[in-house]
Coordinates of C-alpha atoms in Angstrom, one line a residue:
M13 CA -40.5 -12.5 -15.3
T14 CA -41.9 -16.1 -15.3
D15 CA -41.0 -19.1 -13.3
G16 CA -39.2 -21.8 -15.4
N17 CA -41.8 -24.4 -14.6
H18 CA -45.0 -22.5 -15.3
H19 CA -47.5 -24.7 -16.9
G20 CA -49.8 -24.0 -19.8
G21 CA -49.8 -21.8 -22.9
G22 CA -51.6 -19.0 -24.5
G23 CA -50.8 -16.2 -22.1
N24 CA -53.4 -16.6 -19.4
G25 CA -52.2 -17.2 -15.9
E26 CA -54.7 -19.9 -15.0
G27 CA -53.3 -23.2 -13.8
H28 CA -49.7 -22.0 -13.6
E29 CA -47.8 -23.6 -10.7
R30 CA -45.0 -21.8 -9.0
V31 CA -42.2 -24.2 -8.0
P32 CA -38.6 -23.5 -7.0
S33 CA -36.7 -22.8 -10.2
R34 CA -34.7 -19.9 -11.7
Q35 CA -36.9 -17.3 -13.4
R36 CA -37.2 -16.9 -17.1
R37 CA -38.5 -14.0 -19.0
R38 CA -41.7 -14.4 -21.1
F39 CA -42.3 -12.8 -24.5
P40 CA -46.0 -12.0 -24.9
G41 CA -47.1 -11.7 -28.6
I42 CA -43.6 -12.3 -29.9
S43 CA -43.3 -12.6 -33.7
S44 CA -41.1 -15.3 -35.2
R45 CA -39.4 -12.5 -37.0
A46 CA -37.7 -11.7 -33.7
Y47 CA -35.5 -14.8 -33.8
E48 CA -35.6 -15.9 -37.4
H49 CA -32.2 -16.0 -39.1
P50 CA -32.2 -13.8 -42.2
A51 CA -30.9 -16.7 -44.3
D52 CA -34.0 -18.7 -43.2
R53 CA -36.4 -16.1 -44.5
S54 CA -34.5 -15.5 -47.8
A55 CA -34.0 -19.2 -48.4
L56 CA -37.8 -19.8 -48.0
V57 CA -38.5 -17.0 -50.4
A58 CA -36.1 -18.5 -52.9
L59 CA -37.7 -21.9 -52.4
R60 CA -41.2 -20.6 -53.1
R61 CA -39.9 -19.1 -56.3
L62 CA -38.4 -22.5 -57.5
S63 CA -40.0 -23.6 -60.7
G64 CA -42.7 -26.1 -60.1
F65 CA -42.7 -25.8 -56.3
D66 CA -46.1 -24.2 -56.0
T67 CA -47.6 -27.0 -58.1
V68 CA -46.0 -29.7 -56.0
F69 CA -46.9 -27.9 -52.7
K70 CA -50.6 -27.6 -53.6
A71 CA -50.7 -31.2 -54.8
L72 CA -49.1 -32.7 -51.7
S73 CA -51.1 -30.5 -49.4
G74 CA -54.2 -32.4 -50.7
L75 CA -52.6 -35.8 -50.9
L76 CA -50.5 -36.1 -47.7
P77 CA -52.3 -38.3 -45.2
E78 CA -52.4 -35.9 -42.2
R79 CA -54.8 -38.1 -40.2
S80 CA -52.8 -41.2 -41.0
L81 CA -49.7 -39.4 -39.7
R82 CA -51.4 -38.6 -36.4
L83 CA -52.8 -42.1 -36.1
L84 CA -49.3 -43.6 -36.7
F85 CA -47.8 -41.7 -33.8
L86 CA -50.8 -42.5 -31.6
S87 CA -50.4 -46.2 -32.3
D88 CA -46.7 -46.6 -32.2
S89 CA -45.3 -43.8 -29.9
V90 CA -46.0 -42.5 -26.4
R91 CA -48.0 -39.3 -26.2
V92 CA -46.6 -36.8 -23.7
S93 CA -49.0 -35.8 -21.1
D94 CA -49.4 -35.3 -17.3
A95 CA -49.5 -39.1 -17.1
Q96 CA -46.7 -39.9 -19.5
F97 CA -43.3 -38.2 -19.6
A98 CA -44.7 -35.5 -17.3
H99 CA -41.4 -33.6 -17.2
L100 CA -41.5 -33.2 -21.0
N101 CA -45.1 -32.1 -20.8
T102 CA -44.1 -29.4 -18.3
M103 CA -41.3 -28.2 -20.6
L104 CA -43.6 -28.2 -23.6
R105 CA -46.3 -26.1 -21.9
D106 CA -43.6 -23.8 -20.4
A107 CA -42.0 -23.2 -23.8
C108 CA -45.4 -22.4 -25.3
Y109 CA -46.1 -20.0 -22.4
I110 CA -42.7 -18.2 -22.9
L111 CA -43.1 -17.8 -26.6
D112 CA -46.9 -17.2 -26.2
L113 CA -48.0 -20.0 -28.6
E114 CA -51.6 -20.3 -27.7
K115 CA -52.3 -23.9 -28.8
V116 CA -49.9 -26.4 -27.3
P117 CA -48.8 -28.9 -30.1
P118 CA -49.1 -32.6 -29.3
M119 CA -45.7 -34.2 -28.4
Y120 CA -44.8 -37.8 -28.9
V121 CA -41.8 -39.9 -27.7
N122 CA -40.7 -42.4 -30.4
Q123 CA -38.5 -45.4 -29.8
D124 CA -35.3 -44.7 -31.7
P125 CA -31.7 -44.9 -30.4
N126 CA -30.7 -42.0 -32.6
P127 CA -31.0 -38.6 -30.9
N128 CA -33.4 -36.6 -32.9
A129 CA -36.5 -34.3 -32.7
M130 CA -38.8 -32.9 -35.4
C131 CA -41.8 -30.7 -35.8
I132 CA -44.1 -31.9 -38.6
G133 CA -47.7 -31.6 -39.8
L134 CA -49.7 -29.7 -42.4
D135 CA -52.8 -28.5 -40.6
E136 CA -51.4 -28.5 -37.1
P137 CA -47.8 -29.1 -35.9
I138 CA -46.8 -32.3 -34.1
I139 CA -43.5 -32.5 -32.1
V140 CA -41.7 -35.9 -32.0
V141 CA -38.6 -36.6 -29.9
T142 CA -36.7 -39.9 -29.9
T143 CA -35.8 -42.0 -26.8
G144 CA -32.2 -41.5 -27.8
L145 CA -32.5 -37.8 -27.4
V146 CA -34.4 -38.0 -24.1
E147 CA -31.7 -40.3 -22.6
L148 CA -28.9 -38.2 -23.9
L149 CA -29.8 -34.7 -22.6
D150 CA -30.2 -33.3 -19.1
E151 CA -33.2 -31.2 -18.1
E152 CA -31.9 -27.8 -19.2
E153 CA -30.5 -29.2 -22.4
M154 CA -33.8 -30.8 -23.2
R155 CA -35.6 -27.6 -22.4
A156 CA -33.7 -25.8 -25.1
V157 CA -34.6 -28.6 -27.6
V158 CA -38.3 -28.4 -26.8
G159 CA -38.0 -24.6 -27.2
H160 CA -36.3 -25.3 -30.5
E161 CA -39.2 -27.4 -31.8
V162 CA -41.8 -24.9 -30.5
G163 CA -39.9 -22.2 -32.4
H164 CA -40.4 -24.3 -35.6
A165 CA -44.1 -24.5 -34.8
L166 CA -44.4 -20.7 -34.3
S167 CA -42.5 -20.0 -37.5
G168 CA -44.8 -22.4 -39.5
H169 CA -41.8 -24.6 -40.5
A170 CA -43.7 -27.9 -39.9
V171 CA -45.5 -27.8 -43.3
Y172 CA -42.2 -27.6 -45.3
R173 CA -40.5 -30.2 -43.1
T174 CA -43.4 -32.6 -43.7
I175 CA -43.1 -32.1 -47.5
L176 CA -39.3 -32.6 -47.3
L177 CA -39.8 -36.0 -45.5
F178 CA -42.4 -37.1 -48.1
L179 CA -40.4 -36.0 -51.1
T180 CA -37.2 -37.6 -49.8
N181 CA -39.1 -41.0 -49.4
L182 CA -40.7 -40.5 -52.9
A183 CA -37.3 -39.8 -54.5
L184 CA -36.0 -43.1 -53.1
K185 CA -39.0 -45.0 -54.5
V186 CA -38.7 -43.6 -58.1
A187 CA -34.9 -43.6 -58.2
W188 CA -35.0 -46.6 -60.6
I189 CA -36.9 -44.6 -63.2
P190 CA -34.6 -42.8 -65.7
L191 CA -34.7 -39.1 -64.9
G192 CA -37.8 -39.9 -62.7
N193 CA -36.5 -38.2 -59.6
V194 CA -34.5 -35.3 -61.1
A195 CA -37.3 -32.8 -60.6
I196 CA -38.1 -34.1 -57.2
M197 CA -34.4 -34.0 -56.1
A198 CA -34.2 -30.4 -57.3
I199 CA -37.0 -29.4 -54.9
V200 CA -35.6 -31.7 -52.1
T201 CA -32.2 -30.0 -52.5
A202 CA -33.8 -26.6 -52.2
L203 CA -35.9 -27.7 -49.2
R204 CA -32.8 -29.0 -47.5
E205 CA -31.0 -25.7 -48.0
W206 CA -33.9 -23.9 -46.5
F207 CA -34.3 -26.4 -43.6
R208 CA -30.6 -26.1 -42.6
K209 CA -31.1 -22.3 -42.3
S210 CA -34.4 -22.8 -40.4
E211 CA -32.5 -24.8 -37.8
L212 CA -30.4 -21.7 -37.0
S213 CA -33.7 -19.9 -36.4
A214 CA -35.0 -22.6 -34.1
D215 CA -31.8 -22.8 -32.2
R216 CA -32.4 -19.1 -31.3
A217 CA -35.9 -19.9 -30.2
G218 CA -34.5 -22.7 -28.0
L219 CA -32.2 -20.1 -26.3
L220 CA -35.1 -17.7 -25.8
V221 CA -37.0 -20.5 -24.0
G222 CA -34.2 -22.0 -22.0
Q223 CA -32.3 -18.7 -21.5
D224 CA -29.2 -20.7 -20.7
I225 CA -26.5 -20.5 -23.4
K226 CA -24.3 -23.1 -21.6
A227 CA -27.2 -25.6 -21.7
S228 CA -27.7 -24.9 -25.4
M229 CA -24.0 -25.4 -26.1
R230 CA -23.9 -28.6 -24.1
G231 CA -26.8 -30.0 -26.0
L232 CA -25.1 -29.4 -29.4
M233 CA -21.8 -30.9 -28.1
K234 CA -23.7 -34.0 -27.0
L235 CA -25.3 -34.3 -30.4
A236 CA -21.8 -34.3 -31.9
G237 CA -19.9 -36.3 -29.3
G238 CA -22.4 -38.2 -27.2
N239 CA -22.8 -38.2 -23.4
H240 CA -19.2 -37.6 -22.5
L241 CA -19.2 -34.0 -21.2
H242 CA -16.3 -34.7 -18.9
E243 CA -14.2 -35.4 -22.1
M244 CA -15.4 -32.3 -24.0
N245 CA -14.9 -28.5 -23.7
V246 CA -17.1 -25.8 -25.1
D247 CA -14.2 -23.5 -26.1
A248 CA -12.4 -26.3 -27.9
F249 CA -15.7 -27.2 -29.6
L250 CA -16.1 -23.7 -30.9
E251 CA -12.5 -23.6 -32.1
Q252 CA -13.4 -26.6 -34.2
A253 CA -16.1 -24.5 -35.9
E254 CA -13.5 -21.8 -36.6
E255 CA -11.0 -24.3 -38.0
Y256 CA -13.7 -25.9 -40.1
E257 CA -14.7 -22.5 -41.6
A258 CA -11.1 -21.3 -42.2
G259 CA -9.3 -24.5 -43.0
G260 CA -7.9 -25.7 -46.4
D261 CA -8.0 -24.2 -49.8
L262 CA -10.7 -23.8 -52.4
R263 CA -11.0 -27.6 -53.0
D264 CA -12.0 -28.0 -49.3
S265 CA -14.6 -25.3 -49.8
V266 CA -16.2 -27.3 -52.6
L267 CA -16.0 -30.5 -50.5
K268 CA -17.8 -28.7 -47.7
I269 CA -20.6 -27.8 -50.0
L270 CA -20.8 -31.4 -51.3
N271 CA -20.8 -32.8 -47.8
M272 CA -23.6 -30.5 -46.7
L273 CA -26.0 -31.1 -49.6
P274 CA -27.5 -34.4 -48.4
R275 CA -27.9 -33.1 -44.8
T276 CA -31.0 -31.5 -43.3
H277 CA -29.2 -30.0 -40.3
P278 CA -26.1 -27.8 -40.3
F279 CA -23.0 -29.3 -38.6
A280 CA -23.2 -29.1 -34.8
T281 CA -20.0 -27.0 -34.4
V282 CA -21.4 -24.5 -36.9
R283 CA -24.7 -24.3 -35.1
A284 CA -22.9 -23.7 -31.8
A285 CA -20.8 -20.9 -33.2
E286 CA -23.8 -19.2 -34.9
L287 CA -25.9 -19.4 -31.6
K288 CA -23.0 -18.0 -29.5
K289 CA -22.6 -15.1 -31.9
W290 CA -26.3 -14.3 -31.7
A291 CA -26.4 -14.7 -27.9
E292 CA -23.7 -12.0 -27.7
S293 CA -25.5 -9.7 -30.1
R294 CA -27.5 -6.5 -29.5
D295 CA -30.5 -8.1 -31.2
F296 CA -30.7 -10.8 -28.5
Q297 CA -30.2 -8.4 -25.7
R298 CA -33.1 -6.2 -27.0
I299 CA -35.4 -9.2 -27.1
M300 CA -34.5 -10.0 -23.5
D301 CA -35.2 -6.4 -22.6
G302 CA -38.7 -6.7 -24.0
H303 CA -38.1 -4.9 -27.3
Y304 CA -39.1 -7.2 -30.2
P305 CA -41.5 -7.3 -33.1
R306 CA -45.0 -8.5 -32.3
R307 CA -47.3 -10.9 -34.2
E308 CA -49.9 -8.2 -34.6
E309 CA -47.4 -6.2 -36.7
D310 CA -46.6 -9.1 -39.0
K311 CA -49.2 -8.1 -41.6
D312 CA -47.5 -4.6 -41.8
A313 CA -44.0 -6.0 -42.0
S314 CA -42.2 -4.8 -45.1
V315 CA -41.1 -7.6 -47.5
S316 CA -38.5 -5.2 -49.0
D317 CA -37.0 -4.6 -45.5
S318 CA -36.8 -8.3 -45.0
F319 CA -35.0 -8.7 -48.3
R320 CA -32.6 -5.9 -47.4
Q321 CA -31.9 -7.5 -44.0
S322 CA -31.2 -10.9 -45.6
A323 CA -29.0 -9.3 -48.3
S324 CA -27.1 -7.4 -45.6
A325 CA -26.7 -10.5 -43.5
Y326 CA -25.3 -12.5 -46.4
A327 CA -23.0 -9.7 -47.4
D328 CA -21.7 -9.5 -43.8
D329 CA -21.2 -13.3 -43.8
V330 CA -19.2 -13.2 -47.0
R331 CA -17.2 -10.2 -45.9
N332 CA -16.3 -11.7 -42.5
S333 CA -16.0 -15.4 -43.5
K334 CA -12.6 -17.1 -43.3
D335 CA -13.7 -19.8 -45.8
P336 CA -11.3 -19.7 -48.9
L337 CA -14.2 -19.6 -51.3
M338 CA -16.1 -16.8 -49.5
K339 CA -12.8 -14.8 -49.3
L340 CA -12.4 -15.2 -53.0
V341 CA -16.0 -14.1 -53.6
S342 CA -15.3 -11.1 -51.4
D343 CA -12.1 -10.3 -53.3
I344 CA -13.9 -10.5 -56.7
A345 CA -16.7 -8.3 -55.4
G346 CA -14.0 -5.8 -54.3
G347 CA -12.5 -5.7 -57.7
A348 CA -9.3 -7.6 -56.9
G349 CA -7.1 -8.1 -59.9
D350 CA -5.5 -11.2 -61.4
L351 CA -8.6 -13.5 -61.0
G352 CA -6.9 -16.3 -62.9
G353 CA -3.9 -16.3 -60.6
K354 CA -6.1 -16.3 -57.5
L355 CA -8.1 -19.2 -58.7
R356 CA -5.0 -21.2 -59.5
G357 CA -3.5 -20.4 -56.2
K358 CA -6.6 -21.2 -54.2
F359 CA -7.2 -24.6 -55.9
T360 CA -3.6 -25.7 -55.6
G361 CA -3.3 -24.5 -52.0
Q362 CA -0.5 -22.1 -53.0
G363 CA -2.4 -18.9 -52.6
G364 CA 0.5 -16.9 -51.3
Q365 CA 1.9 -13.6 -52.5
D366 CA 3.4 -15.0 -55.6
S367 CA 0.1 -16.2 -57.0
D368 CA -1.3 -12.7 -56.4
R369 CA 1.6 -10.7 -57.9
P370 CA 2.0 -10.3 -61.6
S371 CA 4.9 -12.2 -62.9
D372 CA 7.8 -10.5 -64.7
D373 CA 7.8 -13.3 -67.3
R374 CA 4.3 -12.5 -68.6

């Protein structure tokens, strides 16, 4: 077990201070496969297969000004170190130590009242947190966020996030050209879908670092409702997620999809519900017990097994979902009859027994 305020990364014990704090388990050599959400992996595979993505990816990898990006943050943000935002530096090094990330990424604090954090960069990841986030979260909540961003770095997400930011800005600049941004927006939409799934993976990494599910939940609640914890309740917050998933008819399901398309992050209530479910799973407990895939085994990991796991996870999600659209998909897959009646009932909100039962007048 490791102390929560160990300093440093890379797995050696040199320079690690022991200070009073609750202990946290460390995961030597852990592979990102241990915490990655199956939908994250499968969405990334689908993204790479998108027509034209490889061409755009290779072109942007050579064109994006990596050095310019670093100079921008050096010149207009505060770099976290022992001399500046020392408490964040301690959290960062501790997160890298727990997840055994050998090279500690540079972290910057950027003046922005909106609470946000990101991990970007092509050659090497950079972590950026806003002043709005630093001021909003307490120490344990912030520790989960730092772990979240280190999880992005360990999974190699920074490259795709950087390209998403660049393409989003590019799409805005060429929006006036007829059909000029159609191809770009197709890739942006696919990237956003992947990134929303990658956030679920990084939330899990944050929990592995903080090892405090209550702190993770509080952080997500604050992102949704601000710094008013005395006015909020975790159970009620999770009930919102259930109501959001199950509520309405098929029209609401379509609206949910349309609302989600422009977003890079899943809704906070959904993230909280997903994280709580994983925290209570056997998979999480096995990791905490020291049983997890190692990086040294990544090269031998079966792609087909990963596909099967992703397909199984999606099937479970559809089967167990309370969303009207997902229930309809499940019914169709199960060979349910009277599809026309079901569709009429779902879209009109009158999906009772009458819409499912053949009429005597027909």
